[in-house]
Short mmCIF file of C-alpha atoms in Angstrom, two decimals:
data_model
loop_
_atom_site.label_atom_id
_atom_site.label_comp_id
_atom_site.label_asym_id
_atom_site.label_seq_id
_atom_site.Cartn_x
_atom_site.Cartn_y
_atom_site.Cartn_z
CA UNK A 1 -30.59 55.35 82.35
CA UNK A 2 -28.04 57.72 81.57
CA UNK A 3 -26.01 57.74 77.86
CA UNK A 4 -22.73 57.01 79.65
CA UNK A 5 -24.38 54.04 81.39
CA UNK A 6 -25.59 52.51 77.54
CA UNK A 7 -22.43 53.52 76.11
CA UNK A 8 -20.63 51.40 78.81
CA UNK A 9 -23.41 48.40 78.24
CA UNK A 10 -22.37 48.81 74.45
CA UNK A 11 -18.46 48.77 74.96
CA UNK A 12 -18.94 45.35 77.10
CA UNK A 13 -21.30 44.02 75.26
CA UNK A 14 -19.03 44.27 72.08
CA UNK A 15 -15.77 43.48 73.69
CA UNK A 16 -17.70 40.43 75.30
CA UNK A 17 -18.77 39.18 71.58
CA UNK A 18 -15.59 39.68 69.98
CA UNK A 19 -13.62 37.80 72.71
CA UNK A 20 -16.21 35.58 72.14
CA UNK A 21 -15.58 34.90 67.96
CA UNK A 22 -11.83 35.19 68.76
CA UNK A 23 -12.25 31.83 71.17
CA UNK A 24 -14.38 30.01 68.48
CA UNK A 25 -12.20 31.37 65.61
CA UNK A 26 -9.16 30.12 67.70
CA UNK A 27 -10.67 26.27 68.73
CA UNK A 28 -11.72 26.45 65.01
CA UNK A 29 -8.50 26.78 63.28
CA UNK A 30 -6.53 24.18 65.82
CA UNK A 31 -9.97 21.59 64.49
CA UNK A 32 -9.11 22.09 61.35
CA UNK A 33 -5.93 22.71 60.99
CA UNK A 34 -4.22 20.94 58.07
CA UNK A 35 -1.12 19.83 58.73
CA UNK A 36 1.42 20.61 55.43
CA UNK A 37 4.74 19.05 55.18
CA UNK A 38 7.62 21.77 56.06
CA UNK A 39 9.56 20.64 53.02
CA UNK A 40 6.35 21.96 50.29
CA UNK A 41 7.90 25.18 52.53
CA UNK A 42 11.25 24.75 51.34
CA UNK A 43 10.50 24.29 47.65
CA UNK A 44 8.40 26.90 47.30
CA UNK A 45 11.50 29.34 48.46
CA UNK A 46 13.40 28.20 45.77
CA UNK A 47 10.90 28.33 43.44
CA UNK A 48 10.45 31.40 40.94
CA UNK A 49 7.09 32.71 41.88
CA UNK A 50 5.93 33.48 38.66
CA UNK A 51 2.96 31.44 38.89
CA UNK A 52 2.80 30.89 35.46
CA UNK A 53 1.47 27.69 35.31
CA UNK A 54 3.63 26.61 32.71
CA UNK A 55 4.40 23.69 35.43
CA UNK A 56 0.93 22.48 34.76
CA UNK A 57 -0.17 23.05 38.19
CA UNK A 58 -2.01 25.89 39.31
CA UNK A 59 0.89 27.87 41.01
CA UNK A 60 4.27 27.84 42.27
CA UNK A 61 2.51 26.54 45.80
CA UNK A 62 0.74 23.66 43.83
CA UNK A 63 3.46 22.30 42.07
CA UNK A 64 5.98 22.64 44.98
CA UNK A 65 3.28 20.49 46.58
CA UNK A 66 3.34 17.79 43.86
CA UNK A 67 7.11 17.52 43.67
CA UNK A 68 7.08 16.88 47.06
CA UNK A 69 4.78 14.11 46.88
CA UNK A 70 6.63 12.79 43.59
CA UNK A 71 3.49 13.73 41.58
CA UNK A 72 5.64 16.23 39.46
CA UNK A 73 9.48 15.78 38.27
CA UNK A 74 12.18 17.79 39.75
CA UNK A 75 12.68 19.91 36.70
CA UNK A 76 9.35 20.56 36.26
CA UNK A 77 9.71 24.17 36.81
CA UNK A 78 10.84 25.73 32.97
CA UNK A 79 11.11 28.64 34.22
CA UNK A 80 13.41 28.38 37.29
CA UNK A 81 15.54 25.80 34.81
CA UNK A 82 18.85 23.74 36.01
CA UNK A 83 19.74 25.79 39.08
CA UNK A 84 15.96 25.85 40.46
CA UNK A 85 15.92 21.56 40.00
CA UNK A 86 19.37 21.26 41.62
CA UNK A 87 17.87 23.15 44.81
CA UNK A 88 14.71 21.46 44.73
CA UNK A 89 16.68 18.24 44.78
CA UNK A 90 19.16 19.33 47.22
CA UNK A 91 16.09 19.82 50.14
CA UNK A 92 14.38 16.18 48.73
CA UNK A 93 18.20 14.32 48.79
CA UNK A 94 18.40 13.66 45.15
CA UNK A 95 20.59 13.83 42.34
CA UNK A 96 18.77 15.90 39.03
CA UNK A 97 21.47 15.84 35.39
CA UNK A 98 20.78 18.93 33.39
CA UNK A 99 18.88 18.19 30.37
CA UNK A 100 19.57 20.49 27.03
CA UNK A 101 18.04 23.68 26.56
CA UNK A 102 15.07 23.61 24.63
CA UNK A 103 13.91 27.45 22.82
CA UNK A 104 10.46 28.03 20.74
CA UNK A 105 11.14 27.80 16.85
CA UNK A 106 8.87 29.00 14.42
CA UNK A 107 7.80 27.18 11.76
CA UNK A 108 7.16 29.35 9.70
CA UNK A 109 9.02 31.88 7.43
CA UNK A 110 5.87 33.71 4.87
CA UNK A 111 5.73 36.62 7.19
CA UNK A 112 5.58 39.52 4.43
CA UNK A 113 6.77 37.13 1.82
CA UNK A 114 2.92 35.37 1.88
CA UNK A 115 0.32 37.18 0.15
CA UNK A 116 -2.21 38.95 2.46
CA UNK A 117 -5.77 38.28 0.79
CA UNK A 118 -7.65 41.53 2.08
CA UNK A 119 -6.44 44.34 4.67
CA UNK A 120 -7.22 43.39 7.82
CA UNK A 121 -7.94 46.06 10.40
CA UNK A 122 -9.54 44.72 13.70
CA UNK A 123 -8.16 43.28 17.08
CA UNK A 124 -4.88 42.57 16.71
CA UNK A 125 -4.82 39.14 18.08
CA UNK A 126 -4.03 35.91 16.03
CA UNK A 127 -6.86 34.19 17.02
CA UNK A 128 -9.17 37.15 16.39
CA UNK A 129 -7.88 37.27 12.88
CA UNK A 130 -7.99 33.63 12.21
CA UNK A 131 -12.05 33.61 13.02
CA UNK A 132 -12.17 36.25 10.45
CA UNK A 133 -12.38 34.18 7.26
CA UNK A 134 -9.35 31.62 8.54
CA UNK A 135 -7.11 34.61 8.42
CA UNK A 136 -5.87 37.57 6.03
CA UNK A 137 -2.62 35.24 4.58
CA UNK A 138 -2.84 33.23 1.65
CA UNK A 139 -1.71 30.46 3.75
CA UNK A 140 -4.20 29.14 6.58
CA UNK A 141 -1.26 27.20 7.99
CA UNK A 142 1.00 30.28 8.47
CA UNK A 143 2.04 32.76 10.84
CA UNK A 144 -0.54 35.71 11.43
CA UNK A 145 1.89 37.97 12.81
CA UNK A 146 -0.35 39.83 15.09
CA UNK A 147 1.04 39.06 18.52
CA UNK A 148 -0.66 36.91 20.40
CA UNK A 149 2.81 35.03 21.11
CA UNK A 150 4.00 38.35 22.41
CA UNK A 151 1.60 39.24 24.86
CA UNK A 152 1.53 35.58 26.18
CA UNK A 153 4.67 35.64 27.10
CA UNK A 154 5.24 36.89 30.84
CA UNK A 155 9.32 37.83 30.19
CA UNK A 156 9.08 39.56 27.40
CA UNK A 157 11.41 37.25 25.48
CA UNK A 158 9.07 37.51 21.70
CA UNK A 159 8.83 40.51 19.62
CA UNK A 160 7.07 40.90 16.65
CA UNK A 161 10.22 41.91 13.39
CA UNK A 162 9.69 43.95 10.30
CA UNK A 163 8.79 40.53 8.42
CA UNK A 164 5.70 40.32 10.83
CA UNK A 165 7.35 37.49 12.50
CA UNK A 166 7.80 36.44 15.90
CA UNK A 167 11.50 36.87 17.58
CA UNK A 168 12.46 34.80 20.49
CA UNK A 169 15.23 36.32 22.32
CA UNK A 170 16.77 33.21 23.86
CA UNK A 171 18.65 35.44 26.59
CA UNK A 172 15.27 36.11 28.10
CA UNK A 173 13.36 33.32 26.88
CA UNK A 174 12.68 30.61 30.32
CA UNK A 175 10.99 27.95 27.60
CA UNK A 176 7.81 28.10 29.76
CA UNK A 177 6.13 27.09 26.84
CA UNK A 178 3.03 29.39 26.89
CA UNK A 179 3.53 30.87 23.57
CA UNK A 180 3.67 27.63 22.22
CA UNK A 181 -0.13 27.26 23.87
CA UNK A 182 -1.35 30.05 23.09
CA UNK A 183 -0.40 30.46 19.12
CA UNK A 184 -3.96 29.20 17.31
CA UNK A 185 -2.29 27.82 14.17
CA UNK A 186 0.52 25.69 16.01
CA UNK A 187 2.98 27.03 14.42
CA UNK A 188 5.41 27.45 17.28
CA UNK A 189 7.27 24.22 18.72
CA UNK A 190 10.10 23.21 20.94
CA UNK A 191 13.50 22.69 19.11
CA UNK A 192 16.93 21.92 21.05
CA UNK A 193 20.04 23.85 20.33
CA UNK A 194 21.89 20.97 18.87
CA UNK A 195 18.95 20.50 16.29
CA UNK A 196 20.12 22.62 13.60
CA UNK A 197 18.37 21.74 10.64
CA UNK A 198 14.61 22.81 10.38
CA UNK A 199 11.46 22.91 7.89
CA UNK A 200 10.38 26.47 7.84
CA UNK A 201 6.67 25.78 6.75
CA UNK A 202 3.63 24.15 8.41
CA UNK A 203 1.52 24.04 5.24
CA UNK A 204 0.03 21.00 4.25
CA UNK A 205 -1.41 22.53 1.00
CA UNK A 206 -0.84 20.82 -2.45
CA UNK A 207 2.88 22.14 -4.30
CA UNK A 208 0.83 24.54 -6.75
CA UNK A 209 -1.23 26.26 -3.89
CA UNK A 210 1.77 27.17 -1.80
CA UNK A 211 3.80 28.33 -4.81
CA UNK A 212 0.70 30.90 -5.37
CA UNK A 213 0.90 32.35 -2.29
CA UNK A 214 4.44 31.87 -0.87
CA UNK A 215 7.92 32.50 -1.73
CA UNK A 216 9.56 30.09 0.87
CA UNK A 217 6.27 27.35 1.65
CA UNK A 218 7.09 23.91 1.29
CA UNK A 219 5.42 22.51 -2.13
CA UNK A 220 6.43 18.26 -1.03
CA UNK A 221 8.12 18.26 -3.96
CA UNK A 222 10.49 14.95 -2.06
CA UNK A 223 13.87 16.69 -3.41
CA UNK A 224 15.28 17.00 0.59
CA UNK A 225 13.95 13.05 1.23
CA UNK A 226 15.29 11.62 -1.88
CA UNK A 227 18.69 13.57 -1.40
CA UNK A 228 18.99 12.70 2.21
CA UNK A 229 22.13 10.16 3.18
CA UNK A 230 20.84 9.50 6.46
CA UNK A 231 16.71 8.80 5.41
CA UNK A 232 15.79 11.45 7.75
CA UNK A 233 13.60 13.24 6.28
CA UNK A 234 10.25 12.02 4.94
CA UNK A 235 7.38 13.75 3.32
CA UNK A 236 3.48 13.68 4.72
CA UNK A 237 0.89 15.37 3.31
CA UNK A 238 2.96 17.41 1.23
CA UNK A 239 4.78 19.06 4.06
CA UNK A 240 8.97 18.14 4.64
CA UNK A 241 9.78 16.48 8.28
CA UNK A 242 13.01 16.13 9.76
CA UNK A 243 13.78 13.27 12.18
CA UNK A 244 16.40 14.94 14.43
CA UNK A 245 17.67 11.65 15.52
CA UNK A 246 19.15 10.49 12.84
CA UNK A 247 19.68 14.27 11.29
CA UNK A 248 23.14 14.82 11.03
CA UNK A 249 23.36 18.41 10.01
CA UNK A 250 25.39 17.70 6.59
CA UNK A 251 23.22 20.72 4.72
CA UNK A 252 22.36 18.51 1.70
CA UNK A 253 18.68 19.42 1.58
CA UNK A 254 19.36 22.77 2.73
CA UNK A 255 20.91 22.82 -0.40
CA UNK A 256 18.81 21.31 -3.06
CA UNK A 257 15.76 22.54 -1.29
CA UNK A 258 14.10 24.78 -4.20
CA UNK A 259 12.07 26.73 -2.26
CA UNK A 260 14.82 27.62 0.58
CA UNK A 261 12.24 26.37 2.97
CA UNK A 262 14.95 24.63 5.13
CA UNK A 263 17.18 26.27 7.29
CA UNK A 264 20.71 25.71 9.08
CA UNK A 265 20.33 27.43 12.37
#
């Protein structure tokens, strides 16, 4: 048998199995075909496609999904905001009101005005730091400074200032909420722009301790509750909290605070 006869065997022999797999791969996928619902299509066009998960769902596909199946609100998407939940609610025929604006505040204001107990020099990550003897500050509670806020966030909306505190610039900022998640000591929350009074400390250590090691902690010394006209602010566990609904902004305990722990924003 000549070559050109067994390279012509070959040639038919591999066309014949590939038309082969392409008929089984073709009767395979019209099996099991899984029919999806053209409007998941729709939402996901109008969706961000960050994938950040800040959602909660594992991508831009799965929570398109679960809005469409009313497993996820309409204004689920942080990132997208207002305009991306008015879409959304255009293709599903409903009507979505624009909640306020809600930013990441920082409760905390040491920085370079809490003691550092040793020089740290290692990874600079928070949480890295925070394993390390429960931190380099004087204050466990605090702010390490060391940017794990930063590199969390995918828009580049935090940078770290000359006080080694976090800066959230609110013009880039899409309140996805995954520097909140990923800060180890918590002290990063979700305040609205109409809040403007806010406790700058998230120590719960005993007056005397915090004085030791910080210029602006909160020592529950009661001065802001007992001054307070509207009883909205109460002390627990030595640490100042501020009940925004009844919060009226009047500045009193800004005021009288002695540590200027509370700030007017």
């Amino acid at each position: 048998m000549s070559l050109t006869t067994l390279l012509i065997q070959a040639m038919a022999t591999l066309g014949g199995l590939g038309l082969v797999i392409g008929i089984m791969l073709i009767a395979a996928s019209r099996l099991f075909k899984v029919e999806t619902n053209p409007l998941v299509e729709e939402v996901v066009e109008v969706l961000p496609g960050a994938n950040c998960g800040a959602c909660g769902f594992a991508g831009c596909a799965d929570f398109a999904e679960r809005v469409v199946e009313e497993n996820a609100p309409l204004d689920g998407c942080p990132v997208g905001g207002f305009e991306t939940a008015r879409e959304i609610g255009g293709i599903l025929g409903q009507d979505v009101s624009e909640a306020e604006k809600e930013y990441p505040f920082l409760r905390c204001n040491g920085g370079s005005k809490c003691v550092d107990r040793f020089d740290y020099v290692g990874i600079q990550d928070c949480t890295a730091v925070i394993m390390l003897s429960d931190g380099e500050k004087g204050c466990n509670y605090g702010c390490m400074g060391r940017g794990t806020c930063v590199r969390s966030c995918p828009f580049d909306a935090i940078t770290i200032g000359e006080d080694r505190l976090p800066i959230v610039n609110k013009n880039l900022c899409k309140s996805c909420g995954l520097c909140i998640e990923a800060c180890p000591n918590d002290v990063l929350m979700f305040a609205k722009d109409s809040e403007k009074v806010h406790v700058e400390c998230n120590s719960h250590d005993k007056g005397k301790t915090v004085k030791a090691v910080c210029e602006v902690g909160c020592i529950g010394c009661k001065i802001c509750e007992k001054n307070c006209p509207e009883d909205a602010i109460t002390v627990t566990k030595f640490l100042a909290e501020i009940d925004q609904d009844k919060c009226t902004a009047c500045g009193i305990c800004v005021e009288k605070c002695p540590q200027k722990c509370i700030e007017m924003r």
